[in-house]
mmCIF file of C-alpha atoms and ligand atoms in Angstrom:
data_model
loop_
_atom_site.group_PDB
_atom_site.id
_atom_site.type_symbol
_atom_site.label_atom_id
_atom_site.label_comp_id
_atom_site.label_asym_id
_atom_site.label_seq_id
_atom_site.Cartn_x
_atom_site.Cartn_y
_atom_site.Cartn_z
ATOM 1 C CA MET Z 8 154.959 97.076 114.099
ATOM 2 C CA ASN Z 9 151.618 97.537 112.384
ATOM 3 C CA SER Z 10 149.671 95.275 114.723
ATOM 4 C CA ASP Z 11 150.764 97.262 117.803
ATOM 5 C CA ARG Z 12 149.938 100.535 116.095
ATOM 6 C CA ILE Z 13 146.528 99.253 115.155
ATOM 7 C CA LEU Z 14 145.741 98.342 118.750
ATOM 8 C CA VAL Z 15 146.840 101.776 119.947
ATOM 9 C CA LEU Z 16 144.839 103.527 117.230
ATOM 10 C CA LEU Z 17 141.748 101.454 117.944
ATOM 11 C CA ASP Z 18 141.885 102.599 121.562
ATOM 12 C CA MET Z 19 142.510 106.216 120.617
ATOM 13 C CA ILE Z 20 139.919 106.751 117.893
ATOM 14 C CA PRO Z 21 136.387 107.404 119.203
ATOM 15 C CA GLN Z 22 134.117 104.401 118.635
ATOM 16 C CA GLU Z 23 131.699 106.648 116.803
ATOM 17 C CA GLU Z 24 134.337 107.173 114.111
ATOM 18 C CA LEU Z 25 135.131 103.475 113.926
ATOM 19 C CA VAL Z 26 131.445 102.779 113.336
ATOM 20 C CA LYS Z 27 131.298 105.431 110.634
ATOM 21 C CA PHE Z 28 134.353 103.958 108.939
ATOM 22 C CA PHE Z 29 132.692 100.543 109.124
ATOM 23 C CA ARG Z 30 129.309 101.739 107.890
ATOM 24 C CA SER Z 31 130.656 103.486 104.827
ATOM 25 C CA ASN Z 32 132.754 100.481 103.798
ATOM 26 C CA LYS Z 33 130.595 97.484 104.537
ATOM 27 C CA THR Z 34 129.279 97.166 100.976
ATOM 28 C CA GLN Z 35 132.841 97.106 99.707
ATOM 29 C CA ILE Z 36 133.846 94.535 102.320
ATOM 30 C CA SER Z 37 130.898 92.290 101.481
ATOM 31 C CA CYS Z 38 131.908 92.077 97.796
ATOM 32 C CA MET Z 39 134.420 89.311 98.450
ATOM 33 C CA ASP Z 40 134.653 86.214 96.287
ATOM 34 C CA GLU Z 41 135.756 83.745 98.949
ATOM 35 C CA PRO Z 42 134.381 84.843 102.320
ATOM 36 C CA HIS Z 43 135.059 81.572 104.191
ATOM 37 C CA THR Z 44 138.240 82.610 106.012
ATOM 38 C CA PHE Z 45 136.746 86.020 106.759
ATOM 39 C CA LEU Z 46 133.576 84.497 108.191
ATOM 40 C CA ASN Z 47 135.524 81.944 110.213
ATOM 41 C CA GLN Z 48 137.550 84.759 111.721
ATOM 42 C CA LEU Z 49 134.352 86.600 112.713
ATOM 43 C CA ARG Z 50 132.971 83.407 114.173
ATOM 44 C CA ASP Z 51 136.137 82.683 116.185
ATOM 45 C CA ASN Z 52 135.841 86.157 117.675
ATOM 46 C CA GLY Z 53 132.151 85.871 118.508
ATOM 47 C CA LEU Z 54 131.207 88.474 115.907
ATOM 48 C CA VAL Z 55 128.539 86.556 114.025
ATOM 49 C CA LEU Z 56 125.342 84.752 114.988
ATOM 50 C CA GLU Z 57 125.868 81.016 114.579
ATOM 51 C CA ASP Z 58 122.627 80.505 112.614
ATOM 52 C CA LEU Z 59 123.453 83.303 110.216
ATOM 53 C CA TYR Z 60 127.006 82.001 109.815
ATOM 54 C CA GLN Z 61 125.750 78.499 108.994
ATOM 55 C CA LYS Z 62 123.338 79.804 106.381
ATOM 56 C CA VAL Z 63 125.805 82.064 104.590
ATOM 57 C CA ILE Z 64 128.712 79.626 104.636
ATOM 58 C CA LYS Z 65 126.578 77.073 102.765
ATOM 59 C CA MET Z 66 125.539 79.456 99.992
ATOM 60 C CA ARG Z 67 126.999 78.504 96.639
ATOM 61 C CA ASN Z 68 125.788 81.412 94.538
ATOM 62 C CA LYS Z 69 128.188 84.367 94.626
ATOM 63 C CA GLU Z 70 125.543 87.123 94.589
ATOM 64 C CA ARG Z 71 123.579 85.533 97.386
ATOM 65 C CA ARG Z 72 126.687 84.933 99.464
ATOM 66 C CA GLN Z 73 127.735 88.570 99.132
ATOM 67 C CA SER Z 74 124.264 89.622 100.160
ATOM 68 C CA GLY Z 75 124.531 87.236 103.130
ATOM 69 C CA VAL Z 76 127.899 88.694 104.186
ATOM 70 C CA TYR Z 77 126.346 92.155 103.957
ATOM 71 C CA GLN Z 78 123.541 91.074 106.291
ATOM 72 C CA ILE Z 79 126.096 89.767 108.769
ATOM 73 C CA LEU Z 80 127.917 93.108 108.673
ATOM 74 C CA GLU Z 81 124.648 94.985 109.041
ATOM 75 C CA TRP Z 82 123.857 92.934 112.134
ATOM 76 C CA LEU Z 83 127.335 93.628 113.487
ATOM 77 C CA GLU Z 84 126.936 97.378 112.994
ATOM 78 C CA LYS Z 85 123.742 97.315 115.033
ATOM 79 C CA GLN Z 86 125.595 95.718 117.959
ATOM 80 C CA GLY Z 87 127.369 99.032 118.546
ATOM 81 C CA GLY Z 88 130.818 100.584 118.852
ATOM 82 C CA GLN Z 89 132.562 97.949 120.953
ATOM 83 C CA CYS Z 90 131.548 95.228 118.530
ATOM 84 C CA VAL Z 91 132.730 97.245 115.536
ATOM 85 C CA LYS Z 92 136.015 97.932 117.303
ATOM 86 C CA ASN Z 93 136.448 94.175 117.842
ATOM 87 C CA PHE Z 94 135.672 93.668 114.178
ATOM 88 C CA TRP Z 95 138.503 95.934 113.049
ATOM 89 C CA ARG Z 96 140.854 94.332 115.546
ATOM 90 C CA SER Z 97 140.094 90.845 114.267
ATOM 91 C CA VAL Z 98 140.260 91.597 110.530
ATOM 92 C CA PHE Z 99 143.367 93.802 110.584
ATOM 93 C CA GLN Z 100 145.496 90.719 111.050
ATOM 94 C CA ASP Z 101 148.070 89.417 108.609
ATOM 95 C CA HIS Z 102 146.433 86.098 107.747
ATOM 96 C CA ILE Z 103 143.174 87.908 106.895
ATOM 97 C CA LEU Z 104 144.760 90.849 105.087
ATOM 98 C CA LYS Z 105 146.802 88.463 102.958
ATOM 99 C CA LYS Z 106 143.585 87.089 101.488
ATOM 100 C CA TYR Z 107 141.414 90.201 101.147
ATOM 101 C CA SER Z 108 142.639 93.176 99.141
ATOM 102 C CA ALA Z 109 139.672 95.375 100.136
ATOM 103 C CA LEU Z 110 140.596 94.991 103.795
ATOM 104 C CA ARG Z 111 144.244 95.676 102.954
ATOM 105 C CA SER Z 112 143.404 99.036 101.418
ATOM 106 C CA LEU Z 113 141.136 99.863 104.360
ATOM 107 C CA GLN Z 114 143.978 99.054 106.729
ATOM 108 C CA THR Z 115 146.280 101.381 104.790
ATOM 109 C CA SER Z 116 143.866 104.295 105.010
ATOM 110 C CA PHE Z 117 143.267 103.458 108.672
ATOM 111 C CA LEU Z 118 146.978 103.523 109.495
ATOM 112 C CA ASP Z 119 147.797 106.722 107.622
ATOM 113 C CA GLY Z 120 144.666 108.472 108.884
ATOM 114 C CA SER Z 121 143.366 109.200 105.384
ATOM 115 C CA PHE Z 122 140.057 107.477 106.170
ATOM 116 C CA ARG Z 123 139.234 110.478 108.353
ATOM 117 C CA VAL Z 124 139.909 112.874 105.492
ATOM 118 C CA ILE Z 125 137.581 110.891 103.238
ATOM 119 C CA GLU Z 126 134.888 110.864 105.928
ATOM 120 C CA ASN Z 127 135.221 114.611 106.462
ATOM 121 C CA LEU Z 128 135.119 115.259 102.742
ATOM 122 C CA SER Z 129 131.855 113.398 102.406
ATOM 123 C CA ASP Z 130 130.505 115.406 105.355
ATOM 124 C CA ALA Z 131 131.477 118.609 103.567
ATOM 125 C CA GLU Z 132 129.786 117.417 100.392
ATOM 126 C CA LYS Z 133 126.635 116.772 102.344
ATOM 127 C CA LEU Z 134 126.740 120.279 103.812
ATOM 128 C CA THR Z 135 127.042 121.906 100.416
ATOM 129 C CA GLY Z 136 124.244 119.731 99.047
ATOM 130 C CA SER Z 137 120.581 120.588 98.626
ATOM 131 C CA ALA Z 138 118.676 122.883 100.961
ATOM 132 C CA GLU Z 139 116.774 119.885 102.215
ATOM 133 C CA LYS Z 140 119.979 118.239 103.328
ATOM 134 C CA GLU Z 141 121.124 121.411 105.080
ATOM 135 C CA THR Z 142 117.876 121.585 107.019
ATOM 136 C CA GLU Z 143 118.366 118.030 108.097
ATOM 137 C CA GLN Z 144 121.892 118.838 109.232
ATOM 138 C CA LYS Z 145 120.579 121.727 111.353
ATOM 139 C CA LYS Z 146 117.761 119.639 112.707
ATOM 140 C CA GLY Z 147 120.342 117.077 113.771
ATOM 141 C CA GLY Z 148 122.260 119.705 115.746
ATOM 142 C CA THR Z 149 125.582 118.248 116.779
ATOM 143 C CA LYS Z 150 127.469 115.694 114.756
ATOM 144 C CA ARG Z 151 126.717 113.052 117.352
ATOM 145 C CA LYS Z 152 122.981 113.647 117.118
ATOM 146 C CA LYS Z 153 123.108 113.357 113.361
ATOM 147 C CA CYS Z 154 124.651 109.911 113.630
ATOM 148 C CA ASN Z 155 121.806 108.834 115.868
ATOM 149 C CA ASP Z 156 119.275 110.105 113.366
ATOM 150 C CA GLU Z 157 120.862 108.035 110.654
ATOM 151 C CA THR Z 158 120.719 104.910 112.757
ATOM 152 C CA GLU Z 159 117.047 105.453 113.456
ATOM 153 C CA GLU Z 160 116.328 106.015 109.807
ATOM 154 C CA GLU Z 161 117.985 102.745 108.911
ATOM 155 C CA ASP Z 162 115.552 100.934 111.149
ATOM 156 C CA THR Z 163 112.441 102.333 109.523
ATOM 157 C CA GLY Z 164 110.337 100.485 106.983
ATOM 158 C CA PRO Z 165 111.238 99.679 103.408
ATOM 159 C CA SER Z 166 109.164 102.442 101.883
ATOM 160 C CA SER Z 167 110.572 105.258 104.030
ATOM 161 C CA MET Z 168 113.157 107.674 102.696
ATOM 162 C CA PRO Z 169 116.719 106.667 103.625
ATOM 163 C CA GLY Z 170 119.184 109.169 105.104
ATOM 164 C CA PRO Z 171 121.469 111.203 102.833
ATOM 165 C CA SER Z 172 124.637 109.214 103.512
ATOM 166 C CA GLN Z 173 123.141 105.836 102.677
ATOM 167 C CA LYS Z 174 123.991 104.202 99.400
ATOM 168 C CA ARG Z 175 120.556 102.724 98.836
ATOM 169 C CA PRO Z 176 118.210 103.869 96.075
ATOM 170 C CA ALA Z 177 116.050 106.869 97.003
ATOM 171 C CA MET Z 178 113.093 104.661 97.845
ATOM 172 C CA GLU Z 179 112.745 100.900 98.077
ATOM 173 C CA PRO Z 180 110.663 99.993 95.007
ATOM 174 C CA THR Z 181 107.874 97.458 95.106
ATOM 175 C CA PHE Z 182 108.692 94.318 93.173
ATOM 176 C CA LEU Z 183 106.364 95.601 90.446
ATOM 177 C CA GLU Z 184 108.435 98.718 89.858
ATOM 178 C CA SER Z 185 111.834 97.059 89.990
ATOM 179 C CA THR Z 186 113.421 94.806 87.431
ATOM 180 C CA GLY Z 187 115.625 91.837 88.204
ATOM 181 C CA SER Z 188 119.043 93.312 87.565
ATOM 182 C CA GLN Z 189 118.182 96.632 89.213
ATOM 183 C CA LEU Z 190 117.487 94.774 92.405
ATOM 184 C CA GLN Z 191 120.774 92.955 92.145
ATOM 185 C CA GLU Z 192 122.569 96.243 91.556
ATOM 186 C CA SER Z 193 121.064 97.798 94.651
ATOM 187 C CA ARG Z 194 122.317 94.850 96.673
ATOM 188 C CA SER Z 195 125.895 95.225 95.514
ATOM 189 C CA THR Z 196 126.441 98.800 94.420
ATOM 190 C CA GLN Z 197 130.206 98.671 94.502
ATOM 191 C CA CYS Z 198 130.828 95.234 93.019
ATOM 192 C CA SER Z 199 132.350 95.537 89.594
ATOM 193 C CA LYS Z 200 129.967 94.019 87.090
ATOM 194 C CA ASP Z 201 130.242 93.465 83.393
ATOM 195 C CA PRO Z 202 127.621 95.818 81.885
ATOM 196 C CA LEU Z 203 126.593 93.030 79.519
ATOM 197 C CA ASP Z 204 125.497 90.965 82.520
ATOM 198 C CA GLN Z 205 122.828 93.531 83.233
ATOM 199 C CA ILE Z 206 120.970 92.940 79.995
ATOM 200 C CA LYS Z 207 119.484 89.615 81.093
ATOM 201 C CA ASP Z 208 119.787 88.090 84.527
ATOM 202 C CA ASP Z 209 121.987 85.018 84.682
ATOM 203 C CA ALA Z 210 120.580 83.812 87.980
ATOM 204 C CA CYS Z 211 117.049 82.965 89.042
ATOM 205 C CA PHE Z 212 115.197 86.050 90.315
ATOM 206 C CA ILE Z 213 113.690 84.073 93.181
ATOM 207 C CA CYS Z 214 116.492 81.853 94.525
ATOM 208 C CA ASN Z 215 119.502 83.641 92.966
ATOM 209 C CA GLU Z 216 121.006 80.354 91.831
ATOM 210 C CA GLU Z 217 122.116 79.643 88.280
ATOM 211 C CA GLY Z 218 120.994 76.691 86.174
ATOM 212 C CA ASN Z 219 118.369 75.951 83.539
ATOM 213 C CA LEU Z 220 116.544 79.284 83.394
ATOM 214 C CA VAL Z 221 113.577 80.714 81.526
ATOM 215 C CA HIS Z 222 113.879 84.380 80.550
ATOM 216 C CA CYS Z 223 110.917 86.724 80.522
ATOM 217 C CA THR Z 224 110.466 88.355 77.116
ATOM 218 C CA GLN Z 225 109.610 91.729 78.646
ATOM 219 C CA CYS Z 226 111.959 92.218 81.623
ATOM 220 C CA PRO Z 227 115.499 91.049 82.535
ATOM 221 C CA ARG Z 228 114.243 88.488 85.040
ATOM 222 C CA ALA Z 229 115.028 84.794 84.744
ATOM 223 C CA PHE Z 230 113.486 81.889 86.652
ATOM 224 C CA HIS Z 231 113.933 78.209 87.275
ATOM 225 C CA TYR Z 232 110.903 76.279 86.071
ATOM 226 C CA ARG Z 233 109.967 75.358 89.627
ATOM 227 C CA CYS Z 234 110.783 78.706 91.241
ATOM 228 C CA HIS Z 235 108.281 80.671 89.177
ATOM 229 C CA LEU Z 236 104.584 80.687 90.037
ATOM 230 C CA PRO Z 237 102.715 79.262 88.303
ATOM 231 C CA ILE Z 238 105.330 76.526 87.872
ATOM 232 C CA LEU Z 239 106.529 76.531 84.266
ATOM 233 C CA GLN Z 240 106.391 73.784 81.688
ATOM 234 C CA GLU Z 241 108.547 73.969 78.613
ATOM 235 C CA GLU Z 242 105.791 72.867 76.221
ATOM 236 C CA THR Z 243 103.407 75.646 77.236
ATOM 237 C CA LEU Z 244 105.833 78.584 77.287
ATOM 238 C CA GLY Z 245 105.609 79.847 73.706
ATOM 239 C CA ASP Z 246 107.730 82.649 72.195
ATOM 240 C CA SER Z 247 106.387 85.570 74.172
ATOM 241 C CA TRP Z 248 106.249 84.319 77.723
ATOM 242 C CA LEU Z 249 105.745 86.990 80.403
ATOM 243 C CA CYS Z 250 106.686 86.442 84.024
ATOM 244 C CA THR Z 251 104.131 86.937 86.799
ATOM 245 C CA PHE Z 252 105.777 90.256 87.739
ATOM 246 C CA CYS Z 253 105.153 91.645 84.243
ATOM 247 C CA VAL Z 254 101.617 90.239 84.091
ATOM 248 C CA LEU Z 255 100.767 91.836 87.431
ATOM 249 C CA LYS Z 256 102.331 95.138 86.434
ATOM 250 C CA THR Z 257 99.882 95.430 83.540
ATOM 251 C CA ASP Z 258 97.033 94.180 85.680
ATOM 252 C CA GLN Z 259 97.790 96.666 88.442
ATOM 253 C CA GLN Z 260 97.504 99.584 86.025
ATOM 254 C CA LEU Z 261 93.939 98.509 85.256
ATOM 255 C CA GLN Z 262 93.041 97.747 88.864
ATOM 256 C CA ILE Z 263 90.510 100.109 90.423
ATOM 257 C CA GLN Z 264 90.702 101.070 94.097
ATOM 258 C CA THR Z 265 89.285 98.392 96.373
ATOM 259 C CA ARG Z 266 88.494 97.827 100.015
ATOM 260 C CA ARG Z 267 90.574 95.312 101.921
ATOM 261 C CA GLU Z 268 87.474 93.430 103.074
ATOM 262 C CA ASP Z 269 86.215 92.974 99.522
ATOM 263 C CA ILE Z 270 89.523 91.504 98.417
ATOM 264 C CA LEU Z 271 89.748 89.153 101.403
ATOM 265 C CA ASN Z 272 86.244 87.845 100.665
ATOM 266 C CA SER Z 273 86.778 87.338 96.957
ATOM 267 C CA PRO Z 274 87.368 83.801 95.660
ATOM 268 C CA VAL Z 275 90.982 82.789 95.033
ATOM 269 C CA SER Z 276 90.011 81.473 91.592
ATOM 270 C CA GLY Z 277 89.627 85.042 90.301
ATOM 271 C CA LYS Z 278 92.802 86.297 91.991
ATOM 272 C CA ILE Z 279 95.141 83.355 91.535
ATOM 273 C CA ARG Z 280 97.816 85.400 89.737
ATOM 274 C CA HIS Z 281 97.740 87.970 92.549
ATOM 275 C CA CYS Z 282 98.241 85.287 95.180
ATOM 276 C CA GLU Z 283 101.051 83.738 93.147
ATOM 277 C CA TYR Z 284 102.662 87.139 92.822
ATOM 278 C CA LEU Z 285 102.460 87.769 96.577
ATOM 279 C CA LEU Z 286 103.931 84.355 97.290
ATOM 280 C CA LEU Z 287 106.782 84.982 94.828
ATOM 281 C CA CYS Z 288 107.514 88.240 96.663
ATOM 282 C CA MET Z 289 107.728 86.255 99.896
ATOM 283 C CA TYR Z 290 110.215 83.784 98.414
ATOM 284 C CA LYS Z 291 112.192 86.671 96.989
ATOM 285 C CA GLY Z 292 112.166 88.557 100.292
ATOM 286 C CA ASP Z 293 113.148 85.469 102.308
ATOM 287 C CA GLU Z 294 116.742 85.676 101.125
ATOM 288 C CA LEU Z 295 118.174 83.296 103.707
ATOM 289 C CA HIS Z 296 115.340 80.773 103.275
ATOM 290 C CA VAL Z 297 114.306 81.117 106.894
ATOM 291 C CA PHE Z 298 110.589 80.763 106.176
ATOM 292 C CA THR Z 299 110.706 78.460 103.160
ATOM 293 C CA GLY Z 300 110.780 74.894 104.488
ATOM 294 C CA ASN Z 301 108.989 72.997 107.239
ATOM 295 C CA PRO Z 302 110.552 74.351 110.472
ATOM 296 C CA THR Z 303 109.362 71.463 112.646
ATOM 297 C CA ILE Z 304 111.701 69.015 110.897
ATOM 298 C CA THR Z 305 114.863 70.639 112.255
ATOM 299 C CA ASP Z 306 113.538 72.365 115.350
ATOM 300 C CA THR Z 307 111.566 70.359 117.888
ATOM 301 C CA GLU Z 308 110.869 73.471 119.961
ATOM 302 C CA TRP Z 309 108.372 74.465 117.290
ATOM 303 C CA SER Z 310 105.800 71.773 117.956
ATOM 304 C CA SER Z 311 105.718 72.476 121.690
ATOM 305 C CA VAL Z 312 105.192 76.241 121.378
ATOM 306 C CA ILE Z 313 103.395 76.692 118.056
ATOM 307 C CA SER Z 314 99.984 75.116 117.607
ATOM 308 C CA GLU Z 315 99.831 75.538 113.842
ATOM 309 C CA PRO Z 316 103.197 75.729 112.051
ATOM 310 C CA MET Z 317 103.202 77.364 108.622
ATOM 311 C CA TRP Z 318 105.878 77.873 105.972
ATOM 312 C CA LEU Z 319 106.071 79.167 102.395
ATOM 313 C CA ASP Z 320 106.377 75.780 100.666
ATOM 314 C CA LYS Z 321 103.203 74.651 102.420
ATOM 315 C CA VAL Z 322 101.299 77.737 101.258
ATOM 316 C CA LYS Z 323 102.630 77.072 97.755
ATOM 317 C CA THR Z 324 101.334 73.484 97.795
ATOM 318 C CA LYS Z 325 97.958 74.525 99.181
ATOM 319 C CA LEU Z 326 97.621 77.222 96.539
ATOM 320 C CA GLN Z 327 98.492 74.793 93.749
ATOM 321 C CA ASP Z 328 96.097 72.170 95.094
ATOM 322 C CA ASN Z 329 93.249 74.729 95.223
ATOM 323 C CA LYS Z 330 92.948 74.414 99.005
ATOM 324 C CA TYR Z 331 92.140 78.097 99.469
ATOM 325 C CA ARG Z 332 88.612 79.246 98.740
ATOM 326 C CA THR Z 333 89.062 82.968 99.419
ATOM 327 C CA VAL Z 334 91.995 85.371 99.248
ATOM 328 C CA GLY Z 335 91.432 85.855 102.987
ATOM 329 C CA GLU Z 336 92.310 82.206 103.692
ATOM 330 C CA PHE Z 337 95.536 82.592 101.742
ATOM 331 C CA VAL Z 338 96.409 85.824 103.572
ATOM 332 C CA ARG Z 339 95.638 84.162 106.899
ATOM 333 C CA ASP Z 340 98.268 81.459 106.275
ATOM 334 C CA ILE Z 341 100.892 84.013 105.261
ATOM 335 C CA ASN Z 342 100.151 86.061 108.377
ATOM 336 C CA LEU Z 343 100.402 82.891 110.457
ATOM 337 C CA ILE Z 344 104.051 82.576 109.358
ATOM 338 C CA PHE Z 345 104.728 86.075 110.714
ATOM 339 C CA LYS Z 346 102.759 85.459 113.894
ATOM 340 C CA ASN Z 347 104.599 82.205 114.659
ATOM 341 C CA CYS Z 348 107.892 83.939 113.959
ATOM 342 C CA GLN Z 349 107.092 86.712 116.444
ATOM 343 C CA THR Z 350 105.978 84.211 119.093
ATOM 344 C CA LEU Z 351 109.257 82.321 118.861
ATOM 345 C CA ASN Z 352 111.719 85.111 118.231
ATOM 346 C CA SER Z 353 110.388 88.480 119.457
ATOM 347 C CA ASP Z 354 113.413 90.765 119.124
ATOM 348 C CA ASN Z 355 116.280 88.669 117.728
ATOM 349 C CA GLU Z 356 117.559 88.581 114.140
ATOM 350 C CA PHE Z 357 114.958 86.048 112.993
ATOM 351 C CA GLY Z 358 112.217 88.155 114.540
ATOM 352 C CA LYS Z 359 113.471 91.117 112.541
ATOM 353 C CA MET Z 360 113.585 89.064 109.338
ATOM 354 C CA GLY Z 361 109.948 88.073 109.928
ATOM 355 C CA ALA Z 362 108.943 91.678 110.557
ATOM 356 C CA LYS Z 363 110.742 92.769 107.391
ATOM 357 C CA LEU Z 364 108.987 90.121 105.313
ATOM 358 C CA ASN Z 365 105.673 91.127 106.868
ATOM 359 C CA LYS Z 366 106.257 94.706 105.741
ATOM 360 C CA ILE Z 367 107.048 93.551 102.212
ATOM 361 C CA PHE Z 368 103.826 91.534 102.153
ATOM 362 C CA GLU Z 369 101.709 94.486 103.293
ATOM 363 C CA ARG Z 370 103.381 96.818 100.815
ATOM 364 C CA GLU Z 371 102.865 94.469 97.879
ATOM 365 C CA PHE Z 372 99.306 93.542 98.923
ATOM 366 C CA GLN Z 373 98.255 97.172 99.093
ATOM 367 C CA THR Z 374 99.964 97.981 95.807
ATOM 368 C CA ILE Z 375 98.534 95.233 93.615
ATOM 369 C CA PHE Z 376 94.976 95.581 94.901
ATOM 370 C CA LYS Z 377 95.115 99.383 95.210
ATOM 371 C CA ILE Z 378 93.736 99.153 98.742
ATOM 372 C CA GLN Z 379 91.943 102.350 99.787
HETATM 373 ZN ZN1 LIG Y 405 115.306 79.544 91.289
HETATM 374 ZN ZN1 LIG Y 406 108.976 89.813 83.315
#
């Protein structure tokens, strides 16, 4: 029987190989239309953080949900070999396989051993690749060491160069360099997509939901009226409306190099578009809406530990109501979100999300102001 064979194989195959098999297929796995049963199965087997599960299960937009499932799988991979082994054991079960064709084909290649051939082939391709790749292979020494290197590389910042086996773009672009649909593509490289869809985005660039959208006349991005900053009004749009990302792109080309101090001391009134841009990047980067709303409403622990809570919607309101005098005051509030997050979460998943968002903020801040 297949289920017995699977258990035997899972015990026989080194965990390192199970992780590799998992890593190279997690994009494909995440491209599922109806992940509910899959996620419930992970939850029943203790393979997903409850908070993350609750967030993803409530997502209605397909793209966002797939991105959420991918994050869950990414978290799982980081938990190590035993966890990945448990993953395969819990998804290679009839009631799951019946629903998910991608997992069915993975089970087939797992049972007949062909997944190893595919893995080895891709190793061979890497070896015959560029000289740079060969050097890296040598530097890594044994196969085992190389795997460790890859894991470390995955943990580095968004602007660092990913390892050769990763399916990400060569370098994470700033939001200025990327267009809407390119970002969506990088999130779901293996999802089949109608090429026509890529001409103009059919979901809001910020929240990824569909609805009544305004399209930028220069890039593929689309926005809800209230998701864009400044907030849009139909009467004032005109025929050649440009989104804040396109406006800033032009502005950045004209920007001369500046010192951080000078920017922080300059009045917000002269840099309002920059602040709006940075805030949009924060909303965009906060995919699971962890930092968007007032955290003290749902979590009473906040008020006892954190003296000054801060969240993105509050910064948005303050910015709109002209409550910030200098760019420095605006930056202080954004940094307060990261600081509070670190105080409460240190090393867990939410802590990592905060650190990731912090990196995005720094990257975008330095880019748009050309900080020396
Ligand atoms: Zn939106
Ligand atoms: Zn645009």
